[in-house]
């Protein structure tokens, strides 16, 4: 819709926050389903991720309850194996990744001074497809009582061949896993391209690459990782699907295949994936620490360049997940050295964060506490990572609880703490309200204590020889006490998460909007918009003069930004139903292959129908006016 | 190729130092009672595991120092620079400092060299080919037990690996199903057993004793119950054991009541007993099974009660077990159990 400059977009009732009150409930729901507003899609990502995060957390609690004491039988072996598979898959693909996506969606256009992402409907398509993928992955929990085969994915989140082959896992469990991951892969790829193009093309005038906020920079690096890494797992999964459906032998040595092919393809995706999970949190921390220290980020270009280096090196270290597979001394040595190299840019980041807070005026808000917690816990994870970067040491630590401790320090103490910091930091911007600071401090405290109680003893029990993924263990190996402590810790974490959710709901339900545009006295462009931002974000696209436009405007020395007196058109993408329908068709098409595994003709017919629906949606989407 | 004194062995000599080096971890371990554990990675009883401990120790000290540095700066900064709310001026707006950036880029490089150099040299040492005269063991991962073949002595056993003190051992790791991992922390460390490949672990044990091992690669239902034991014994004891294991069972076994019940219950389809016509190769060989201390992938102690429990319903002990419940009558079980125990 092209409207004259400064026009209130009231002629978009479905999209205008002012009009929500007058809408019927049905129309309100429909306005969310058809939305192509990056802010609403961001909120949808965030809420879905929170739901999946809670599911993954419940799985973890069952796992911890089972392991509280030796020889327990809360769940049987098969159920336990399904639980740890789903816990890993859920937390990575449905918890941390979409939580990061929530911030990409909401914040990146605001940070670069844009009105939306460059392809708003593609953005909606990504979200709906992600949701379909999450549902397909979790559907087996609902259907398992009605079928007499294994349907809940149980091959581990890493799904090593040959275990995932039909010969060793006959049921439909691996098919559901393949299908769910393929759907999620398409969603991530679409979002990846969308954000790369957005960041390159929609920056406000004057915002050069090096004036971009670090969070946007890290988003950019992550999207490159996504579009380069996801094809590897897509191919790996297609080959596995062919092995399972059509009897090919890509991973079966009997037919000339090689199970290590899977591991190479998987980790060539899987290691960059680690950085896909952690870099957004690093970006958030690089925003929060300077804001609450009232200083600029120390060595910002170095922090950015370190992020890029981590991303690049991330593609050259995958075989450190395979030090025990016998690749040979030369391969072990080179992958060991490349892995150690990653410690250098990571160290640079940590030192720059420390230098940022050094000499500042630290306001210890909840957001700041979580960011400081991130630096503290992520350092732990990094240091234990250096241990198993040495292949001989890895021969003792790989697949033991030591590794479980290591990556939870990186992904929970790191990524999740960073994301929580982001929630506390940006919640006023997104809602116009604050989360309770007094609750926030308690929540941080409970989570920090619970986290360390759960995961620190895993270092000890791992070094005492406890392997991963075992549903039971014997007494007398010195594993009982640490396991009991870990279980207690897991429930402390659950309590912290419960407090957080209560406070979140409480805060959202509050009516009055109290947050000013820039409550934290921060520096980047999102703090120029209202809290919450108008549908069109900025009345006038700002002209940017520095890397801290809003700060410089308030505190000098430079002008920071200016609002040129131009008569630009405000373009807001109209709502559309086709992204949702296309997403459903794509998910249906891929799910048809699931059915084909059990009932071939039906599956093929279903796939053809889905393809027809998909093409129809594509055409309608294409023909729909974008203005 | 013969090396008079391998660098591995000389490094093993300095292992005392390395054990001192992991003291911080060990202290934590003692707190939780890990010292009883014979799965503990803090103790090494072969040249391989001792040289791993060496590097482990070096990294632990470096890590501890870096940990104290980073957390120390963080804590001091939070205490020292906490806002009072009374500030009238902004803090100095420092944007960066090039010499500092260069400094903390180069310092990690130097620190990492301290880890990388011994690491790379141990990688090449520990993966060198076994010497002539090394004891060869073909270890095959099954769902869910370990098969150990001794080609130089021409016999096969399961879940119980005897090796001689002071003689190099070359374990050849294989699998004919899914991927497993052979992990005996104090003796052999870990390598994967991958279908279609042969991996090697070579080491020389230096202390007599019984050591635990367990599968470390997720391999479905009974992964948690896939264990084995390594008995390190003197050369004489080992030779005696190997000779006994390689001898077929006495001819008289064929005619015993127990064997007939064994045959009648179709056990022969999957199990072999050398010296009889039971030659199944799906399950573990039962030749001299009575001489083993444990059975069912080292999960159960070898005694009458446990054997009965196992034969009654194997899946009740090991979920998903490939050995079917043969619905044996009590009478059959009572005949077969003493027969199995008699296979010394």
PDB file of N, CA and C in Angstrom, chain B residues 249-315:
ATOM      1  N   UNK B 249      36.176 -78.325  24.359  1.00  0.00           N
ATOM      2  CA  UNK B 249      35.592 -79.011  25.501  1.00  0.00           C
ATOM      3  C   UNK B 249      35.809 -80.524  25.346  1.00  0.00           C
ATOM      4  N   UNK B 250      35.805 -81.202  26.464  1.00  0.00           N
ATOM      5  CA  UNK B 250      36.048 -82.654  26.445  1.00  0.00           C
ATOM      6  C   UNK B 250      34.988 -83.367  25.607  1.00  0.00           C
ATOM      7  N   UNK B 251      35.374 -84.516  24.996  1.00  0.00           N
ATOM      8  CA  UNK B 251      34.467 -85.276  24.122  1.00  0.00           C
ATOM      9  C   UNK B 251      33.197 -85.692  24.847  1.00  0.00           C
ATOM     10  N   UNK B 252      33.341 -85.887  26.149  1.00  0.00           N
ATOM     11  CA  UNK B 252      32.218 -86.421  26.918  1.00  0.00           C
ATOM     12  C   UNK B 252      31.046 -85.451  26.987  1.00  0.00           C
ATOM     13  N   UNK B 253      31.308 -84.164  26.703  1.00  0.00           N
ATOM     14  CA  UNK B 253      30.253 -83.160  26.823  1.00  0.00           C
ATOM     15  C   UNK B 253      29.050 -83.522  25.947  1.00  0.00           C
ATOM     16  N   UNK B 254      29.355 -83.994  24.728  1.00  0.00           N
ATOM     17  CA  UNK B 254      28.320 -84.341  23.750  1.00  0.00           C
ATOM     18  C   UNK B 254      27.234 -85.251  24.314  1.00  0.00           C
ATOM     19  N   UNK B 255      27.652 -86.189  25.154  1.00  0.00           N
ATOM     20  CA  UNK B 255      26.713 -87.216  25.596  1.00  0.00           C
ATOM     21  C   UNK B 255      25.961 -86.829  26.859  1.00  0.00           C
ATOM     22  N   UNK B 256      26.310 -85.693  27.444  1.00  0.00           N
ATOM     23  CA  UNK B 256      25.701 -85.355  28.739  1.00  0.00           C
ATOM     24  C   UNK B 256      24.226 -84.991  28.579  1.00  0.00           C
ATOM     25  N   UNK B 257      23.482 -85.175  29.658  1.00  0.00           N
ATOM     26  CA  UNK B 257      22.064 -84.786  29.698  1.00  0.00           C
ATOM     27  C   UNK B 257      21.923 -83.309  29.360  1.00  0.00           C
ATOM     28  N   UNK B 258      22.807 -82.537  29.972  1.00  0.00           N
ATOM     29  CA  UNK B 258      22.760 -81.091  29.814  1.00  0.00           C
ATOM     30  C   UNK B 258      22.879 -80.692  28.352  1.00  0.00           C
ATOM     31  N   UNK B 259      23.805 -81.306  27.641  1.00  0.00           N
ATOM     32  CA  UNK B 259      23.995 -80.938  26.232  1.00  0.00           C
ATOM     33  C   UNK B 259      22.758 -81.276  25.426  1.00  0.00           C
ATOM     34  N   UNK B 260      22.131 -82.424  25.765  1.00  0.00           N
ATOM     35  CA  UNK B 260      20.930 -82.807  25.018  1.00  0.00           C
ATOM     36  C   UNK B 260      19.811 -81.788  25.238  1.00  0.00           C
ATOM     37  N   UNK B 261      19.684 -81.350  26.496  1.00  0.00           N
ATOM     38  CA  UNK B 261      18.673 -80.325  26.788  1.00  0.00           C
ATOM     39  C   UNK B 261      19.017 -79.027  26.058  1.00  0.00           C
ATOM     40  N   UNK B 262      20.302 -78.711  26.029  1.00  0.00           N
ATOM     41  CA  UNK B 262      20.819 -77.508  25.351  1.00  0.00           C
ATOM     42  C   UNK B 262      20.449 -77.551  23.869  1.00  0.00           C
ATOM     43  N   UNK B 263      20.673 -78.755  23.279  1.00  0.00           N
ATOM     44  CA  UNK B 263      20.376 -78.945  21.868  1.00  0.00           C
ATOM     45  C   UNK B 263      18.859 -78.902  21.647  1.00  0.00           C
ATOM     46  N   UNK B 264      18.140 -79.566  22.562  1.00  0.00           N
ATOM     47  CA  UNK B 264      16.683 -79.647  22.434  1.00  0.00           C
ATOM     48  C   UNK B 264      16.029 -78.281  22.518  1.00  0.00           C
ATOM     49  N   UNK B 265      16.625 -77.382  23.256  1.00  0.00           N
ATOM     50  CA  UNK B 265      16.043 -76.039  23.417  1.00  0.00           C
ATOM     51  C   UNK B 265      16.476 -75.105  22.292  1.00  0.00           C
ATOM     52  N   UNK B 266      17.086 -75.659  21.242  1.00  0.00           N
ATOM     53  CA  UNK B 266      17.525 -74.910  20.043  1.00  0.00           C
ATOM     54  C   UNK B 266      18.601 -73.863  20.331  1.00  0.00           C
ATOM     55  N   UNK B 267      19.289 -73.982  21.461  1.00  0.00           N
ATOM     56  CA  UNK B 267      20.373 -73.024  21.758  1.00  0.00           C
ATOM     57  C   UNK B 267      21.467 -73.097  20.696  1.00  0.00           C
ATOM     58  N   UNK B 268      21.642 -74.296  20.122  1.00  0.00           N
ATOM     59  CA  UNK B 268      22.738 -74.508  19.168  1.00  0.00           C
ATOM     60  C   UNK B 268      22.604 -73.654  17.917  1.00  0.00           C
ATOM     61  N   UNK B 269      21.399 -73.169  17.653  1.00  0.00           N
ATOM     62  CA  UNK B 269      21.222 -72.361  16.441  1.00  0.00           C
ATOM     63  C   UNK B 269      22.060 -71.094  16.508  1.00  0.00           C
ATOM     64  N   UNK B 270      22.288 -70.612  17.700  1.00  0.00           N
ATOM     65  CA  UNK B 270      23.000 -69.333  17.819  1.00  0.00           C
ATOM     66  C   UNK B 270      24.346 -69.445  18.533  1.00  0.00           C
ATOM     67  N   UNK B 271      24.550 -70.489  19.330  1.00  0.00           N
ATOM     68  CA  UNK B 271      25.748 -70.545  20.155  1.00  0.00           C
ATOM     69  C   UNK B 271      26.669 -71.687  19.734  1.00  0.00           C
ATOM     70  N   UNK B 272      27.960 -71.460  19.905  1.00  0.00           N
ATOM     71  CA  UNK B 272      28.947 -72.489  19.584  1.00  0.00           C
ATOM     72  C   UNK B 272      29.583 -73.014  20.866  1.00  0.00           C
ATOM     73  N   UNK B 273      29.841 -74.310  20.900  1.00  0.00           N
ATOM     74  CA  UNK B 273      30.677 -74.897  21.955  1.00  0.00           C
ATOM     75  C   UNK B 273      31.711 -75.740  21.230  1.00  0.00           C
ATOM     76  N   UNK B 274      32.944 -75.321  21.239  1.00  0.00           N
ATOM     77  CA  UNK B 274      33.993 -76.050  20.519  1.00  0.00           C
ATOM     78  C   UNK B 274      34.103 -77.466  21.062  1.00  0.00           C
ATOM     79  N   UNK B 275      34.242 -78.433  20.160  1.00  0.00           N
ATOM     80  CA  UNK B 275      34.325 -79.827  20.576  1.00  0.00           C
ATOM     81  C   UNK B 275      32.972 -80.512  20.513  1.00  0.00           C
ATOM     82  N   UNK B 276      31.910 -79.770  20.213  1.00  0.00           N
ATOM     83  CA  UNK B 276      30.600 -80.379  19.998  1.00  0.00           C
ATOM     84  C   UNK B 276      30.120 -79.938  18.619  1.00  0.00           C
ATOM     85  N   UNK B 277      28.914 -80.388  18.245  1.00  0.00           N
ATOM     86  CA  UNK B 277      28.434 -79.901  16.945  1.00  0.00           C
ATOM     87  C   UNK B 277      27.585 -78.643  17.073  1.00  0.00           C
ATOM     88  N   UNK B 278      27.629 -77.991  18.258  1.00  0.00           N
ATOM     89  CA  UNK B 278      26.993 -76.674  18.383  1.00  0.00           C
ATOM     90  C   UNK B 278      27.939 -75.652  17.760  1.00  0.00           C
ATOM     91  N   UNK B 279      27.534 -75.085  16.619  1.00  0.00           N
ATOM     92  CA  UNK B 279      28.439 -74.179  15.901  1.00  0.00           C
ATOM     93  C   UNK B 279      27.736 -72.898  15.465  1.00  0.00           C
ATOM     94  N   UNK B 280      26.714 -72.489  16.213  1.00  0.00           N
ATOM     95  CA  UNK B 280      26.039 -71.234  15.869  1.00  0.00           C
ATOM     96  C   UNK B 280      26.948 -70.040  16.133  1.00  0.00           C
ATOM     97  N   UNK B 281      26.822 -69.005  15.300  1.00  0.00           N
ATOM     98  CA  UNK B 281      27.735 -67.868  15.493  1.00  0.00           C
ATOM     99  C   UNK B 281      27.005 -66.547  15.629  1.00  0.00           C
ATOM    100  N   UNK B 282      25.740 -66.627  16.056  1.00  0.00           N
ATOM    101  CA  UNK B 282      24.986 -65.384  16.208  1.00  0.00           C
ATOM    102  C   UNK B 282      25.199 -64.817  17.614  1.00  0.00           C
ATOM    103  N   UNK B 283      25.103 -65.695  18.608  1.00  0.00           N
ATOM    104  CA  UNK B 283      25.333 -65.259  19.981  1.00  0.00           C
ATOM    105  C   UNK B 283      26.771 -65.529  20.381  1.00  0.00           C
ATOM    106  N   UNK B 284      27.130 -65.166  21.608  1.00  0.00           N
ATOM    107  CA  UNK B 284      28.500 -65.396  22.072  1.00  0.00           C
ATOM    108  C   UNK B 284      28.852 -66.886  22.132  1.00  0.00           C
ATOM    109  N   UNK B 285      30.119 -67.178  21.881  1.00  0.00           N
ATOM    110  CA  UNK B 285      30.587 -68.554  22.021  1.00  0.00           C
ATOM    111  C   UNK B 285      30.473 -68.967  23.485  1.00  0.00           C
ATOM    112  N   UNK B 286      29.991 -70.205  23.696  1.00  0.00           N
ATOM    113  CA  UNK B 286      29.837 -70.670  25.078  1.00  0.00           C
ATOM    114  C   UNK B 286      30.943 -71.640  25.485  1.00  0.00           C
ATOM    115  N   UNK B 287      31.975 -71.760  24.639  1.00  0.00           N
ATOM    116  CA  UNK B 287      33.100 -72.593  25.007  1.00  0.00           C
ATOM    117  C   UNK B 287      33.731 -72.029  26.288  1.00  0.00           C
ATOM    118  N   UNK B 288      33.867 -72.872  27.290  1.00  0.00           N
ATOM    119  CA  UNK B 288      34.434 -72.471  28.576  1.00  0.00           C
ATOM    120  C   UNK B 288      33.656 -71.342  29.238  1.00  0.00           C
ATOM    121  N   UNK B 289      32.342 -71.278  28.951  1.00  0.00           N
ATOM    122  CA  UNK B 289      31.563 -70.177  29.523  1.00  0.00           C
ATOM    123  C   UNK B 289      31.577 -70.246  31.050  1.00  0.00           C
ATOM    124  N   UNK B 290      31.688 -71.454  31.582  1.00  0.00           N
ATOM    125  CA  UNK B 290      31.692 -71.624  33.038  1.00  0.00           C
ATOM    126  C   UNK B 290      32.914 -71.005  33.700  1.00  0.00           C
ATOM    127  N   UNK B 291      33.959 -70.751  32.898  1.00  0.00           N
ATOM    128  CA  UNK B 291      35.167 -70.171  33.481  1.00  0.00           C
ATOM    129  C   UNK B 291      35.084 -68.657  33.558  1.00  0.00           C
ATOM    130  N   UNK B 292      34.046 -68.063  32.932  1.00  0.00           N
ATOM    131  CA  UNK B 292      33.946 -66.597  32.964  1.00  0.00           C
ATOM    132  C   UNK B 292      33.336 -66.151  34.286  1.00  0.00           C
ATOM    133  N   UNK B 293      33.766 -64.973  34.724  1.00  0.00           N
ATOM    134  CA  UNK B 293      33.271 -64.484  36.015  1.00  0.00           C
ATOM    135  C   UNK B 293      31.880 -63.888  35.874  1.00  0.00           C
ATOM    136  N   UNK B 294      31.611 -63.339  34.685  1.00  0.00           N
ATOM    137  CA  UNK B 294      30.318 -62.672  34.482  1.00  0.00           C
ATOM    138  C   UNK B 294      29.783 -63.052  33.112  1.00  0.00           C
ATOM    139  N   UNK B 295      28.516 -62.791  32.878  1.00  0.00           N
ATOM    140  CA  UNK B 295      27.961 -63.041  31.540  1.00  0.00           C
ATOM    141  C   UNK B 295      26.941 -61.960  31.194  1.00  0.00           C
ATOM    142  N   UNK B 296      26.327 -62.112  30.013  1.00  0.00           N
ATOM    143  CA  UNK B 296      25.359 -61.115  29.510  1.00  0.00           C
ATOM    144  C   UNK B 296      26.006 -59.729  29.444  1.00  0.00           C
ATOM    145  N   UNK B 297      27.070 -59.606  28.657  1.00  0.00           N
ATOM    146  CA  UNK B 297      27.821 -58.357  28.518  1.00  0.00           C
ATOM    147  C   UNK B 297      28.256 -57.830  29.875  1.00  0.00           C
ATOM    148  N   UNK B 298      28.707 -58.764  30.719  1.00  0.00           N
ATOM    149  CA  UNK B 298      29.302 -58.394  31.998  1.00  0.00           C
ATOM    150  C   UNK B 298      28.296 -57.768  32.956  1.00  0.00           C
ATOM    151  N   UNK B 299      27.018 -57.967  32.687  1.00  0.00           N
ATOM    152  CA  UNK B 299      25.998 -57.350  33.538  1.00  0.00           C
ATOM    153  C   UNK B 299      25.695 -58.237  34.743  1.00  0.00           C
ATOM    154  N   UNK B 300      25.731 -59.558  34.545  1.00  0.00           N
ATOM    155  CA  UNK B 300      25.386 -60.480  35.626  1.00  0.00           C
ATOM    156  C   UNK B 300      26.596 -61.287  36.060  1.00  0.00           C
ATOM    157  N   UNK B 301      26.673 -61.533  37.358  1.00  0.00           N
ATOM    158  CA  UNK B 301      27.720 -62.410  37.881  1.00  0.00           C
ATOM    159  C   UNK B 301      27.378 -63.847  37.493  1.00  0.00           C
ATOM    160  N   UNK B 302      28.407 -64.641  37.192  1.00  0.00           N
ATOM    161  CA  UNK B 302      28.156 -66.022  36.763  1.00  0.00           C
ATOM    162  C   UNK B 302      27.823 -66.875  37.982  1.00  0.00           C
ATOM    163  N   UNK B 303      26.530 -67.140  38.192  1.00  0.00           N
ATOM    164  CA  UNK B 303      26.133 -68.095  39.229  1.00  0.00           C
ATOM    165  C   UNK B 303      24.794 -68.717  38.847  1.00  0.00           C
ATOM    166  N   UNK B 304      24.385 -69.681  39.610  1.00  0.00           N
ATOM    167  CA  UNK B 304      23.209 -70.468  39.244  1.00  0.00           C
ATOM    168  C   UNK B 304      21.954 -69.590  39.170  1.00  0.00           C
ATOM    169  N   UNK B 305      21.774 -68.772  40.201  1.00  0.00           N
ATOM    170  CA  UNK B 305      20.556 -67.954  40.263  1.00  0.00           C
ATOM    171  C   UNK B 305      20.463 -67.015  39.058  1.00  0.00           C
ATOM    172  N   UNK B 306      21.598 -66.376  38.725  1.00  0.00           N
ATOM    173  CA  UNK B 306      21.576 -65.420  37.620  1.00  0.00           C
ATOM    174  C   UNK B 306      21.356 -66.106  36.279  1.00  0.00           C
ATOM    175  N   UNK B 307      21.964 -67.300  36.108  1.00  0.00           N
ATOM    176  CA  UNK B 307      21.768 -68.024  34.855  1.00  0.00           C
ATOM    177  C   UNK B 307      20.292 -68.386  34.680  1.00  0.00           C
ATOM    178  N   UNK B 308      19.663 -68.783  35.783  1.00  0.00           N
ATOM    179  CA  UNK B 308      18.237 -69.134  35.719  1.00  0.00           C
ATOM    180  C   UNK B 308      17.409 -67.908  35.350  1.00  0.00           C
ATOM    181  N   UNK B 309      17.729 -66.801  36.018  1.00  0.00           N
ATOM    182  CA  UNK B 309      17.037 -65.545  35.741  1.00  0.00           C
ATOM    183  C   UNK B 309      17.148 -65.193  34.256  1.00  0.00           C
ATOM    184  N   UNK B 310      18.336 -65.350  33.739  1.00  0.00           N
ATOM    185  CA  UNK B 310      18.610 -64.988  32.344  1.00  0.00           C
ATOM    186  C   UNK B 310      17.842 -65.880  31.385  1.00  0.00           C
ATOM    187  N   UNK B 311      17.893 -67.208  31.616  1.00  0.00           N
ATOM    188  CA  UNK B 311      17.259 -68.139  30.682  1.00  0.00           C
ATOM    189  C   UNK B 311      15.736 -68.010  30.719  1.00  0.00           C
ATOM    190  N   UNK B 312      15.211 -67.615  31.879  1.00  0.00           N
ATOM    191  CA  UNK B 312      13.761 -67.447  32.023  1.00  0.00           C
ATOM    192  C   UNK B 312      13.261 -66.369  31.052  1.00  0.00           C
ATOM    193  N   UNK B 313      13.946 -65.229  31.009  1.00  0.00           N
ATOM    194  CA  UNK B 313      13.536 -64.150  30.094  1.00  0.00           C
ATOM    195  C   UNK B 313      14.692 -63.168  29.899  1.00  0.00           C
ATOM    196  N   UNK B 314      15.482 -63.375  28.852  1.00  0.00           N
ATOM    197  CA  UNK B 314      16.668 -62.514  28.659  1.00  0.00           C
ATOM    198  C   UNK B 314      16.306 -61.031  28.546  1.00  0.00           C
ATOM    199  N   UNK B 315      15.159 -60.735  27.906  1.00  0.00           N
ATOM    200  CA  UNK B 315      14.805 -59.322  27.704  1.00  0.00           C
ATOM    201  C   UNK B 315      14.473 -58.614  29.009  1.00  0.00           C
TER     202      UNK B 315
END
